[in-house]
PDB file of C-alpha atoms in Angstrom:
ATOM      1  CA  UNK A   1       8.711  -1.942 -33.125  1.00  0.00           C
ATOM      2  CA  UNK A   2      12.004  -3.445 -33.982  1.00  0.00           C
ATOM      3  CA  UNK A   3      10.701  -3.743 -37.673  1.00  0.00           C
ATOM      4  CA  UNK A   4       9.915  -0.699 -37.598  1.00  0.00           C
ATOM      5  CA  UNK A   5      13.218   0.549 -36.018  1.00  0.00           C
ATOM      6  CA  UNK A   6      15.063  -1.745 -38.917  1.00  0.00           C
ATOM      7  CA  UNK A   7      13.016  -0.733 -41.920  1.00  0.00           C
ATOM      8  CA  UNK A   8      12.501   3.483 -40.829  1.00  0.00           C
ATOM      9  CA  UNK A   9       9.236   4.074 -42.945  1.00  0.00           C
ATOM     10  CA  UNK A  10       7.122   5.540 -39.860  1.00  0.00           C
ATOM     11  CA  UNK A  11       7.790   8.271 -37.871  1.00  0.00           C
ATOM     12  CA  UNK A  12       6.419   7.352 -34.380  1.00  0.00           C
ATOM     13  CA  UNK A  13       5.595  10.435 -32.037  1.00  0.00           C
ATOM     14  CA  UNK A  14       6.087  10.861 -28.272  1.00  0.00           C
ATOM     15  CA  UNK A  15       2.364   9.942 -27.531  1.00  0.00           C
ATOM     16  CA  UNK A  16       2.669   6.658 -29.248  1.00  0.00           C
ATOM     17  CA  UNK A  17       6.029   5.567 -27.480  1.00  0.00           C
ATOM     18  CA  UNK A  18       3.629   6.705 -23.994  1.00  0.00           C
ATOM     19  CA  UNK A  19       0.994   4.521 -24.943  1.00  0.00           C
ATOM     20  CA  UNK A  20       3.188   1.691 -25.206  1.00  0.00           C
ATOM     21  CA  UNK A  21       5.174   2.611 -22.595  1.00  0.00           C
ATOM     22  CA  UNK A  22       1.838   2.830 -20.413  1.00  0.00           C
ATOM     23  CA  UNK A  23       0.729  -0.767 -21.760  1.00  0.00           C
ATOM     24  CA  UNK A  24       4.004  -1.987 -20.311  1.00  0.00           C
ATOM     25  CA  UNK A  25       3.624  -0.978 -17.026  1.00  0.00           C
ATOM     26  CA  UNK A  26       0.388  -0.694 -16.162  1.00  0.00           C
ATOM     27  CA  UNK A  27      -1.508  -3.919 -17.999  1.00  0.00           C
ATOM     28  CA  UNK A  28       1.777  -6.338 -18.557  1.00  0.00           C
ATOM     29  CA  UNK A  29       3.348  -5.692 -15.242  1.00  0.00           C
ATOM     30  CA  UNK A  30       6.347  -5.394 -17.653  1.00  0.00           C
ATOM     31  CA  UNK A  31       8.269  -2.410 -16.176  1.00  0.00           C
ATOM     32  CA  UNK A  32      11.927  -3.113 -17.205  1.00  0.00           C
ATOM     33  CA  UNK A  33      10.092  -3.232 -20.773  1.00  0.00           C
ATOM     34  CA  UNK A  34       8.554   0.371 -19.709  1.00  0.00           C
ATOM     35  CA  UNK A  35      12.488   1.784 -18.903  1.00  0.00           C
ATOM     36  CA  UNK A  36      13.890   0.466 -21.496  1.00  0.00           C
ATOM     37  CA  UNK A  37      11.240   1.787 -23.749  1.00  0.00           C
ATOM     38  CA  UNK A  38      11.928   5.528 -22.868  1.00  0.00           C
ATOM     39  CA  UNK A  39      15.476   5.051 -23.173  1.00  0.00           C
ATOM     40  CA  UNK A  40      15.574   3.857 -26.713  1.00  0.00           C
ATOM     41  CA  UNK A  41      12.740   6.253 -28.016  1.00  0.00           C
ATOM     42  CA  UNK A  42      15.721   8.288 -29.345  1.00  0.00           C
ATOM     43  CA  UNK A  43      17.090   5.372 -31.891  1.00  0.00           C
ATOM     44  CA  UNK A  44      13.118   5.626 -32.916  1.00  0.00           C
ATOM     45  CA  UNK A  45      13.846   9.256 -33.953  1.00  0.00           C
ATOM     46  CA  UNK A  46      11.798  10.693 -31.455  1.00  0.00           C
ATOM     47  CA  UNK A  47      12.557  12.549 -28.263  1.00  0.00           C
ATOM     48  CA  UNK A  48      10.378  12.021 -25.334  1.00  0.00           C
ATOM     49  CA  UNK A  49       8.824  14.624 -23.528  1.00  0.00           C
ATOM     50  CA  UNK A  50       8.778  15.627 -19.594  1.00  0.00           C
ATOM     51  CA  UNK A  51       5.267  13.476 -19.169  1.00  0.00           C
ATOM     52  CA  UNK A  52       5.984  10.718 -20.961  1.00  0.00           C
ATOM     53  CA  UNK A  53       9.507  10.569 -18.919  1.00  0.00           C
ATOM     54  CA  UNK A  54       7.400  11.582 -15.553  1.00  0.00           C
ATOM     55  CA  UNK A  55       5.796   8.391 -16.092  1.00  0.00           C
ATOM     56  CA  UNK A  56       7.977   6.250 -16.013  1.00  0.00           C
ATOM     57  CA  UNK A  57       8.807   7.900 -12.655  1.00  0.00           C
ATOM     58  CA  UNK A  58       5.691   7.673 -10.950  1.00  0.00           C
ATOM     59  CA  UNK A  59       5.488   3.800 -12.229  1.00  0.00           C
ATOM     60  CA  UNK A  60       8.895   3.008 -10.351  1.00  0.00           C
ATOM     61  CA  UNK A  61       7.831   4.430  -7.316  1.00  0.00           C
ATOM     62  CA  UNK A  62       4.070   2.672  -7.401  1.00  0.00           C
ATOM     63  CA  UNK A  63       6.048  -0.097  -8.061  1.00  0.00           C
ATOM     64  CA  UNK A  64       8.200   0.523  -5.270  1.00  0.00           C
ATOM     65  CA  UNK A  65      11.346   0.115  -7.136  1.00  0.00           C
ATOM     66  CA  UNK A  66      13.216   2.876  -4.951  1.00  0.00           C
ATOM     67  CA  UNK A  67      16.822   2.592  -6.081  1.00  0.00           C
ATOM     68  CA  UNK A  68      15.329   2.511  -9.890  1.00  0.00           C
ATOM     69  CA  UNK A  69      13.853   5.350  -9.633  1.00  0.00           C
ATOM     70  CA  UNK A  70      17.051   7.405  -9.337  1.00  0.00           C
ATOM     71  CA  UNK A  71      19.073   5.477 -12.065  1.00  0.00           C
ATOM     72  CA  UNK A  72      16.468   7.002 -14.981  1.00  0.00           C
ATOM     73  CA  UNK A  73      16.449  10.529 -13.132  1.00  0.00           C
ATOM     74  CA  UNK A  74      20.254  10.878 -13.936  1.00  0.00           C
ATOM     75  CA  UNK A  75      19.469   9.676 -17.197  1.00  0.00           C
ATOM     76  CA  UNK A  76      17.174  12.758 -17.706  1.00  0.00           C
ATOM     77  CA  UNK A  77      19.964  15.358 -19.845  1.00  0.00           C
ATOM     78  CA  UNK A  78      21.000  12.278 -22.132  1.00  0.00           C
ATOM     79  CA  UNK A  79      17.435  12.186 -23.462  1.00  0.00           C
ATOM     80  CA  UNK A  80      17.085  15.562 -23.097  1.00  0.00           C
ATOM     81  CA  UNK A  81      14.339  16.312 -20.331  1.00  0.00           C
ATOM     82  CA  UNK A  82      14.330  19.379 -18.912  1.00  0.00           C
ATOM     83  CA  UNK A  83      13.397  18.611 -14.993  1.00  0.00           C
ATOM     84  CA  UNK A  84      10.102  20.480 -13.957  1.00  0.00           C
ATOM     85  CA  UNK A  85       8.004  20.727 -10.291  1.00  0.00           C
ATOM     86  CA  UNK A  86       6.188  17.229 -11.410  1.00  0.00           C
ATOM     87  CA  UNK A  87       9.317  15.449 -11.462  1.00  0.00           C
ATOM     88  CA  UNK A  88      10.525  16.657  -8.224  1.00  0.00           C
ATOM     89  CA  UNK A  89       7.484  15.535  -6.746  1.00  0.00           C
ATOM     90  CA  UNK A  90       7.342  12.417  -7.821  1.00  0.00           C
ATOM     91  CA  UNK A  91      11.213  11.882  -6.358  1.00  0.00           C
ATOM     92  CA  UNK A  92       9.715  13.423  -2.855  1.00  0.00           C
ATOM     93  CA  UNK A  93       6.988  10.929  -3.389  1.00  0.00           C
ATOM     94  CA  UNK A  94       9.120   8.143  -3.673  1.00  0.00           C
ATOM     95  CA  UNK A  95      11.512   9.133  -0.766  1.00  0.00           C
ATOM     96  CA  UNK A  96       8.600  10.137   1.596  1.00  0.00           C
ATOM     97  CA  UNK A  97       7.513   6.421   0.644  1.00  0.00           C
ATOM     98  CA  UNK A  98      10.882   4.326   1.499  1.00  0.00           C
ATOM     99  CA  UNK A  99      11.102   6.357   4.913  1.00  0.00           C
ATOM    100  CA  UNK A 100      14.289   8.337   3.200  1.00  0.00           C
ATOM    101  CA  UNK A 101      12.950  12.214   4.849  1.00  0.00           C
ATOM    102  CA  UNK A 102      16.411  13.626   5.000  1.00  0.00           C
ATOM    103  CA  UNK A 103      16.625  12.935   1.105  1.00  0.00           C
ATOM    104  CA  UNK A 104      13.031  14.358   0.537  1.00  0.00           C
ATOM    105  CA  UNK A 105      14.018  17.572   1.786  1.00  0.00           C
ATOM    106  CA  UNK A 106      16.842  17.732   0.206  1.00  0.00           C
ATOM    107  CA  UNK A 107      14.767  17.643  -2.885  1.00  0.00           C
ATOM    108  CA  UNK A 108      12.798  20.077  -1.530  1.00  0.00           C
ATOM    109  CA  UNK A 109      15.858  22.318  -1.871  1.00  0.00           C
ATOM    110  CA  UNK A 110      16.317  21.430  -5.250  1.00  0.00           C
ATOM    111  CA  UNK A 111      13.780  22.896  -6.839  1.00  0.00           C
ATOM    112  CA  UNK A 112      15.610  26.523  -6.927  1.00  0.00           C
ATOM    113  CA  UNK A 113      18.501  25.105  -8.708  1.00  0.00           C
ATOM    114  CA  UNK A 114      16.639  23.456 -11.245  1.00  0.00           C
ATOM    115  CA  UNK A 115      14.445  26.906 -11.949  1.00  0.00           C
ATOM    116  CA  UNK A 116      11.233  25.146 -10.418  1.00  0.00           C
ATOM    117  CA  UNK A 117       8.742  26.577  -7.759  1.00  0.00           C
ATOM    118  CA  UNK A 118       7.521  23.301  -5.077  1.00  0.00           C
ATOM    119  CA  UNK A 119       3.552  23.745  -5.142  1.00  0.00           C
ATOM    120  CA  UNK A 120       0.987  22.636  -2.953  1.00  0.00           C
ATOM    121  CA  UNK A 121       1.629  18.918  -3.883  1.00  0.00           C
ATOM    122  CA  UNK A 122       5.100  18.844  -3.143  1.00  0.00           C
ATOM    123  CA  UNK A 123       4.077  20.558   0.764  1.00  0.00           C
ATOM    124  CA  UNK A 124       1.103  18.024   1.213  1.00  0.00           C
ATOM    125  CA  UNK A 125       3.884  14.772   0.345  1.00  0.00           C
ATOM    126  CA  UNK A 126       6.481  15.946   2.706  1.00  0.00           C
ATOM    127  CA  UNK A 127       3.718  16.728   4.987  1.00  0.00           C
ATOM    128  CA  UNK A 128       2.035  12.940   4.798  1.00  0.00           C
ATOM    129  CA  UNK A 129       5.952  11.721   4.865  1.00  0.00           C
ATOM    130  CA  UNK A 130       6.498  13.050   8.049  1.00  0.00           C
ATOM    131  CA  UNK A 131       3.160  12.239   9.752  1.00  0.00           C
ATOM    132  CA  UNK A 132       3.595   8.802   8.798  1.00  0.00           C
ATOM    133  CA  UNK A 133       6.828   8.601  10.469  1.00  0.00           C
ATOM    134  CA  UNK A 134       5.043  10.083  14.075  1.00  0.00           C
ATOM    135  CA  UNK A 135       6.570  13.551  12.930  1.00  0.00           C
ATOM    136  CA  UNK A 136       3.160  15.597  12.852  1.00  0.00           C
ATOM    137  CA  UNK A 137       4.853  18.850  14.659  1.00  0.00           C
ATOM    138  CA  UNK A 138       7.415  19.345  11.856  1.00  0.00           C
ATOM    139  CA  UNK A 139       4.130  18.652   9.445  1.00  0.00           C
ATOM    140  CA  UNK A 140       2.216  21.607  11.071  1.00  0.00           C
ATOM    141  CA  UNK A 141       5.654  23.940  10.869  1.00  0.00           C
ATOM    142  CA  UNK A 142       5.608  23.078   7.095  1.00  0.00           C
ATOM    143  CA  UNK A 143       2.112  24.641   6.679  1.00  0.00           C
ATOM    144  CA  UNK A 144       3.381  28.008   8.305  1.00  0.00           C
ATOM    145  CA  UNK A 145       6.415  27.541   5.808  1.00  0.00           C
ATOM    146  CA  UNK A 146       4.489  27.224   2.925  1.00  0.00           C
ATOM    147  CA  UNK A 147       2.331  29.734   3.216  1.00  0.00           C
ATOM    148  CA  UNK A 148       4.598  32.200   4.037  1.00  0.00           C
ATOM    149  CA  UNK A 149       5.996  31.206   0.953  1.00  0.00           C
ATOM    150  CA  UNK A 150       2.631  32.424  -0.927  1.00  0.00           C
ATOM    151  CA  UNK A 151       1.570  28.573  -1.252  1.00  0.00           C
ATOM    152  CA  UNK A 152      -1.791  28.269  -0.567  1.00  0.00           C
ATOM    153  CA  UNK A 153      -2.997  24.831   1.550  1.00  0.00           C
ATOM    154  CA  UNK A 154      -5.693  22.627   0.151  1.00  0.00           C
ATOM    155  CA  UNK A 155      -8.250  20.339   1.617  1.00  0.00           C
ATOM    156  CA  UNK A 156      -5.340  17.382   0.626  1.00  0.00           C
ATOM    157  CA  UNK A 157      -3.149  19.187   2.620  1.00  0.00           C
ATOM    158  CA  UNK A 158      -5.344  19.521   5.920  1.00  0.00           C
ATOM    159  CA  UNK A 159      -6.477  16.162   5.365  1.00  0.00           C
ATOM    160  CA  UNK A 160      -3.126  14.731   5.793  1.00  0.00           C
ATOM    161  CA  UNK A 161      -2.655  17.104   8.781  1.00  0.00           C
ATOM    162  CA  UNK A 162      -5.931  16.138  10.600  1.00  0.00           C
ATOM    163  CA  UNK A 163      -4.708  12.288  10.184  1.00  0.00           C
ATOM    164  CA  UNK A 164      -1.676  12.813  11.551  1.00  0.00           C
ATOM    165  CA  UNK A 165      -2.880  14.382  14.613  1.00  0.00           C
ATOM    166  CA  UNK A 166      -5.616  11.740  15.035  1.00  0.00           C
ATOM    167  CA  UNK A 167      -2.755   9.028  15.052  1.00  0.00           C
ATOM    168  CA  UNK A 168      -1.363  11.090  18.190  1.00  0.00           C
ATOM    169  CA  UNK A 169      -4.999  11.070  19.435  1.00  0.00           C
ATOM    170  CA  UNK A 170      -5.356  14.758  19.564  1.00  0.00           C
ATOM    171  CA  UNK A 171      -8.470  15.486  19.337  1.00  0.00           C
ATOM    172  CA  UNK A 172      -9.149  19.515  20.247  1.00  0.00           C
ATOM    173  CA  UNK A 173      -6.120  20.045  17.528  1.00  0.00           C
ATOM    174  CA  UNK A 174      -7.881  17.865  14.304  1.00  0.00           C
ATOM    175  CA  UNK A 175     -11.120  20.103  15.692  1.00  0.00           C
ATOM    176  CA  UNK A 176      -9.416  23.409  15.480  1.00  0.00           C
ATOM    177  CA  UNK A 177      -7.695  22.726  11.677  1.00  0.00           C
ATOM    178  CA  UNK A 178     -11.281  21.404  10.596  1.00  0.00           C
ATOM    179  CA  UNK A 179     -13.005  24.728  11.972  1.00  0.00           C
ATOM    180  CA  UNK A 180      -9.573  27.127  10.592  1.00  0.00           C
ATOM    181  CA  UNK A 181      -9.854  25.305   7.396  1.00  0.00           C
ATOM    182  CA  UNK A 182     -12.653  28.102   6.135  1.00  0.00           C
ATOM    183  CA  UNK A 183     -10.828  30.687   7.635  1.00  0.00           C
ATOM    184  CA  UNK A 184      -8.304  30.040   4.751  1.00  0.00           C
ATOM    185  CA  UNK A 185     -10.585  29.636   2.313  1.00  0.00           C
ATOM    186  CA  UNK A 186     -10.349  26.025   2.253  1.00  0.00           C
ATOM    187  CA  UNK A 187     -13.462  24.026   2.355  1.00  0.00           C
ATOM    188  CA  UNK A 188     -13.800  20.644   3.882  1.00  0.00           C
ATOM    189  CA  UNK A 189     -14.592  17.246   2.416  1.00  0.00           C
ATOM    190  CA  UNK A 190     -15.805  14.006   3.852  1.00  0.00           C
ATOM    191  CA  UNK A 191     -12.528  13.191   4.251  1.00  0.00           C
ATOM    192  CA  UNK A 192     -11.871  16.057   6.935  1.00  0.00           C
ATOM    193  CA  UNK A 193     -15.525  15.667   8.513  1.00  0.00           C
ATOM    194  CA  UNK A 194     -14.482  12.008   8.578  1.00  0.00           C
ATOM    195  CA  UNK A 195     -10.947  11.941   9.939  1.00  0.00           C
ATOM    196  CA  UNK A 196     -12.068  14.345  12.831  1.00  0.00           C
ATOM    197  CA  UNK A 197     -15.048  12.417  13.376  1.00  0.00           C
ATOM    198  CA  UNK A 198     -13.258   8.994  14.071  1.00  0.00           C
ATOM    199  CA  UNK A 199     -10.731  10.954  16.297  1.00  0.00           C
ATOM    200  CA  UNK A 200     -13.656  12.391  18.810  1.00  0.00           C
ATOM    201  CA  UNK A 201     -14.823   8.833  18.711  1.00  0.00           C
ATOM    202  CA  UNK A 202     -11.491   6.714  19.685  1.00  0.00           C
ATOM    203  CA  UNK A 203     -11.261   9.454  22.627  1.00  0.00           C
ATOM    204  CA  UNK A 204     -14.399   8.466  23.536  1.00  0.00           C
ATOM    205  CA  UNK A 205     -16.324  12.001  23.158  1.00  0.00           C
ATOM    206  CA  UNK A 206     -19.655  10.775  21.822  1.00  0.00           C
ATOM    207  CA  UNK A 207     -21.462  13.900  22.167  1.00  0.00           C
ATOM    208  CA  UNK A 208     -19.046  15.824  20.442  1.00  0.00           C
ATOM    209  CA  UNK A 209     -19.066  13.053  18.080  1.00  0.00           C
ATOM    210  CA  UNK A 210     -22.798  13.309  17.517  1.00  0.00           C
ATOM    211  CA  UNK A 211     -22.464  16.992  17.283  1.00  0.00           C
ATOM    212  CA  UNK A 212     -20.276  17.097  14.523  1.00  0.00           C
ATOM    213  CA  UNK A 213     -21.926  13.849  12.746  1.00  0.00           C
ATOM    214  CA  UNK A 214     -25.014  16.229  12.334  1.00  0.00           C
ATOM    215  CA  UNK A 215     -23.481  18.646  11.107  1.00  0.00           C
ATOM    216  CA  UNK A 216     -21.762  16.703   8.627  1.00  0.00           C
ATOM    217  CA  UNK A 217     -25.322  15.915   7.310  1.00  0.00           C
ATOM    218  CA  UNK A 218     -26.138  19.701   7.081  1.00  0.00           C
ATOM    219  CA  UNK A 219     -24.072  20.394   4.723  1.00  0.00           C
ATOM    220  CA  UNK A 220     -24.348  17.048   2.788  1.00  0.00           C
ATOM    221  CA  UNK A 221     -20.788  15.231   3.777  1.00  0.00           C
ATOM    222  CA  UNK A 222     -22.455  11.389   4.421  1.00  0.00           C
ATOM    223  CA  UNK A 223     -21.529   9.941   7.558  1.00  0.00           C
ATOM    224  CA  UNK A 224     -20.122   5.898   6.581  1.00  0.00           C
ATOM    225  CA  UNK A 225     -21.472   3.036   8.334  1.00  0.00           C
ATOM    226  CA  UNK A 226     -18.297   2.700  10.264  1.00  0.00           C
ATOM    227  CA  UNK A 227     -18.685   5.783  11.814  1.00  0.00           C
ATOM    228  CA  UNK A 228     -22.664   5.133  12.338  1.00  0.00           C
ATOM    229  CA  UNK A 229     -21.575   2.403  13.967  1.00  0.00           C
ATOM    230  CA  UNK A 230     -19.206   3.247  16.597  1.00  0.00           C
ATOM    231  CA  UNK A 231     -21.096   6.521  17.004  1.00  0.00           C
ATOM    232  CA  UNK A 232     -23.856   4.215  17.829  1.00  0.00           C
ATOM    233  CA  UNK A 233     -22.524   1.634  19.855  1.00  0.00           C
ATOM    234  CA  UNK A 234     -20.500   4.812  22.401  1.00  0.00           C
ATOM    235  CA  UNK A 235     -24.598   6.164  22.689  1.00  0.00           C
ATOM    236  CA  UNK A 236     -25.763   2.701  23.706  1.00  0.00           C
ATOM    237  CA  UNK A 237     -22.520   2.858  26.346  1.00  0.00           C
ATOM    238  CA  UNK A 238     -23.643   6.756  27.310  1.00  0.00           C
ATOM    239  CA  UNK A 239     -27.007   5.498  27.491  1.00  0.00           C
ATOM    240  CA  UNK A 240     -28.545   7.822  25.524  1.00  0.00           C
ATOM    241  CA  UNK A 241     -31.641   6.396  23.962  1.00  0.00           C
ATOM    242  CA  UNK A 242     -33.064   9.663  22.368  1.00  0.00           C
ATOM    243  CA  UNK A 243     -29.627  10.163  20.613  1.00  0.00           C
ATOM    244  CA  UNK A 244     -29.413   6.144  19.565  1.00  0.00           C
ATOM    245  CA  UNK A 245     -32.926   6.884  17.683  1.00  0.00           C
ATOM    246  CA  UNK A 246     -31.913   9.782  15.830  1.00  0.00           C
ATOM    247  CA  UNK A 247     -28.264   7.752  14.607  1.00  0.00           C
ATOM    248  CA  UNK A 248     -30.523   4.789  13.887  1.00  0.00           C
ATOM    249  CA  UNK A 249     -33.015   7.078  11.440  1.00  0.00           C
ATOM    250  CA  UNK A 250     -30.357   9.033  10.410  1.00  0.00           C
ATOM    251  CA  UNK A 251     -28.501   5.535   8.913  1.00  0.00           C
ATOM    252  CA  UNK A 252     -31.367   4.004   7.485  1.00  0.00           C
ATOM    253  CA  UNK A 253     -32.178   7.516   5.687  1.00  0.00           C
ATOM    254  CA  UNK A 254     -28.820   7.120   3.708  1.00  0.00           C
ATOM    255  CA  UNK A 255     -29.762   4.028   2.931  1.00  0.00           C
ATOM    256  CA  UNK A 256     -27.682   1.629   5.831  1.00  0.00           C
ATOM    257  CA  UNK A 257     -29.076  -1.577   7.263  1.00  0.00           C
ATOM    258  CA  UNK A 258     -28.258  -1.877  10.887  1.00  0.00           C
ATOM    259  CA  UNK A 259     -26.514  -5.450  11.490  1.00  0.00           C
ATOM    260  CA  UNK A 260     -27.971  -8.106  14.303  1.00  0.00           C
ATOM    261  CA  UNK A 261     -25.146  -7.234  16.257  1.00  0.00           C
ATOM    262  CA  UNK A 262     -26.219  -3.548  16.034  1.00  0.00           C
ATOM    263  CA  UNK A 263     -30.066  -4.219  16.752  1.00  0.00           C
ATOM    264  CA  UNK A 264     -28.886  -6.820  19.823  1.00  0.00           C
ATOM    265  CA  UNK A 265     -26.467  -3.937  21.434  1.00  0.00           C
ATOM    266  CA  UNK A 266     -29.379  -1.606  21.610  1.00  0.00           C
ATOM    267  CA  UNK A 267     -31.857  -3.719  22.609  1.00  0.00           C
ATOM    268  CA  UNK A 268     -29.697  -4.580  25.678  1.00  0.00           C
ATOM    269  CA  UNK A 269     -28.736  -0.911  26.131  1.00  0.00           C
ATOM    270  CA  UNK A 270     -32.222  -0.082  26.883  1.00  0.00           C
ATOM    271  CA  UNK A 271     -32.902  -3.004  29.318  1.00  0.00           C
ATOM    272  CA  UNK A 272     -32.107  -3.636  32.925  1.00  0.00           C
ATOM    273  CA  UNK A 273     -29.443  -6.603  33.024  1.00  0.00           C
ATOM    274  CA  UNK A 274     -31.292  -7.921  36.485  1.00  0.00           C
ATOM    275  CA  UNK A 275     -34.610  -7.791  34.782  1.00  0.00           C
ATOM    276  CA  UNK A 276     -34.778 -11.313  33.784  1.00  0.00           C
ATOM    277  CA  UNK A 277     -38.323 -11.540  32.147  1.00  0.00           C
ATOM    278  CA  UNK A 278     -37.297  -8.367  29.907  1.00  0.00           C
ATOM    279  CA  UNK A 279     -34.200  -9.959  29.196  1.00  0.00           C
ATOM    280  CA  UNK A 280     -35.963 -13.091  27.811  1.00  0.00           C
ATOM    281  CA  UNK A 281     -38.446 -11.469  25.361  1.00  0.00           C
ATOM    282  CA  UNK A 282     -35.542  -9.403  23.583  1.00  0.00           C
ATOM    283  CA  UNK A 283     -33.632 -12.570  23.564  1.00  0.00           C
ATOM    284  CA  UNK A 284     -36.607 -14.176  21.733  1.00  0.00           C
ATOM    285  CA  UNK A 285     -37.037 -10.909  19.242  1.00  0.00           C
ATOM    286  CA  UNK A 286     -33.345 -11.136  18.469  1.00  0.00           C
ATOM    287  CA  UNK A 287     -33.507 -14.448  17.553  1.00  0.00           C
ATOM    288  CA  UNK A 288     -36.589 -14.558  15.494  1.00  0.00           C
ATOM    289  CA  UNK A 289     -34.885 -11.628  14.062  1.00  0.00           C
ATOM    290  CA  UNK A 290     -32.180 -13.574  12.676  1.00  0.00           C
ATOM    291  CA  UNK A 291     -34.134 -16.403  11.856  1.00  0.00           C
ATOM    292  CA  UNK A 292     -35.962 -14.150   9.847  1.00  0.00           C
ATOM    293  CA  UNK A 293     -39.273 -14.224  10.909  1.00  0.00           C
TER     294      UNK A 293
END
């Protein structure tokens, strides 16, 4: 590149300079390389454009490098980038990340001045900011906000929400914005079934937990073998036998092999502790079980 910089036989386009840029910081870990790559594509003859300069964004704040990340954003009119929604978001990103909310929003307000409309990204960050810093009810007041702005929500968006409220352990609330989330014309993923799914179990509600596990298989969202197991091992503590069955043949239908630990929890779930000859023979299964035969 310096040869060619000397000599000036090639003209070298912006998708060129974001290839290398992208070989810099993603496969040679090489990210002062990446900055100062962008900032001397002009000398090259060749301006960069809002994604190639977007990247190098993004990389800073994947990389973490927080106080970077607003050095090459002021460096934006000197190589001529015109800021879009993208760019803001990846600033929010980066704030949201380093804890910095107060600076996030301010962002937020930004986008006005700088001709740019915030989308449903820019919500669901500020949204996953604040949840992560035990802030969920100013999460939820951003959803009204947004939508009364004509921004619809996403499944990304409830997603983020549903976490949030499962961190606070409340469990009727990550029900009620899985069961809304239709009413807006948003459909869930595994990730909502999932989230809502793990919050019913920590609180203990196994039946509601079985409840929404089948439906989860009606409509094709696959339970993981996390949540088999703890679904299972709450049955086993209900001591519902019928239900343990159906979880068990459920599992091994998506293709799931119960553990020993698994197999041994049931087996004493279904036996009377003070029933010493019972106790034996299960003891015996278990370990021929394991030894394989």
């Amino acid at each position: 590149m310096q040869r060619v910089k000397a000599e000036r036989t090639y003209r070298l386009s912006d998708e060129f300079f974001y290839n290398v840029i992208k070989v810099y910081g993603n496969m040679a870990g090489r990210i002062k390389a990446a900055i100062d790559t962008l900032f001397d594509m002009p000398s090259f003859g060749c301006r960069p454009s809002v994604r190639t300069f977007n990247f190098v964004l993004n990389l800073l704040v994947c990389a973490q490098l927080f106080d970077v990340v607003h050095e090459v954003y002021v460096g934006a009119p000197k190589l001529g980038i015109a800021i879009d929604a993208c760019c803001l978001n990846i600033l929010i990103k980066g704030l949201c990340k380093s804890g910095n909310m107060d600076a996030a929003f301010y962002v937020l307000d930004e986008f006005p001045k700088q001709k740019c409309m915030p989308n449903v990204r820019t919500y669901s960050t500020l949204m996953r900011g604040l949840c992560e810093n035990g802030r969920v009810e100013e999460a939820i007041k951003l959803l009204d906000r947004m939508e009364s702005e004509g921004i619809d929500a996403d499944t990304i968006t409830f997603n983020v929400l549903i976490s949030g409220l499962r961190k606070q352990g409340r469990v009727e609330e990550g029900v009620n914005l899985l069961n809304g989330m239709k009413r807006k014309g948003c459909e869930p993923d595994a990730g909502s079934y999932h989230e809502v799914l793990y919050t019913l179990l920590d609180a203990k509600k196994i039946v509601e937990a079985k409840e929404l596990m089948s439906r989860m298989i009606l409509v094709g969202a696959s339970p993981s073998f996390v949540s088999y197991k703890k679904l299972i091992h709450g049955l086993c503590e209900e001591k519902l036998p019928g239900d343990v069955d159906w979880a068990l043949k459920q599992m091994v239908k998506q293709g799931f092999v119960p553990k020993m630990g698994m197999w041994k929890q049931i087996l004493w779930s279904t036996v009377s502790r003070n029933d010493t000859a019972s106790c034996i023979v299960f003891d015996t299964i278990i370990g021929n079980y394991a030894g394989g035969t």
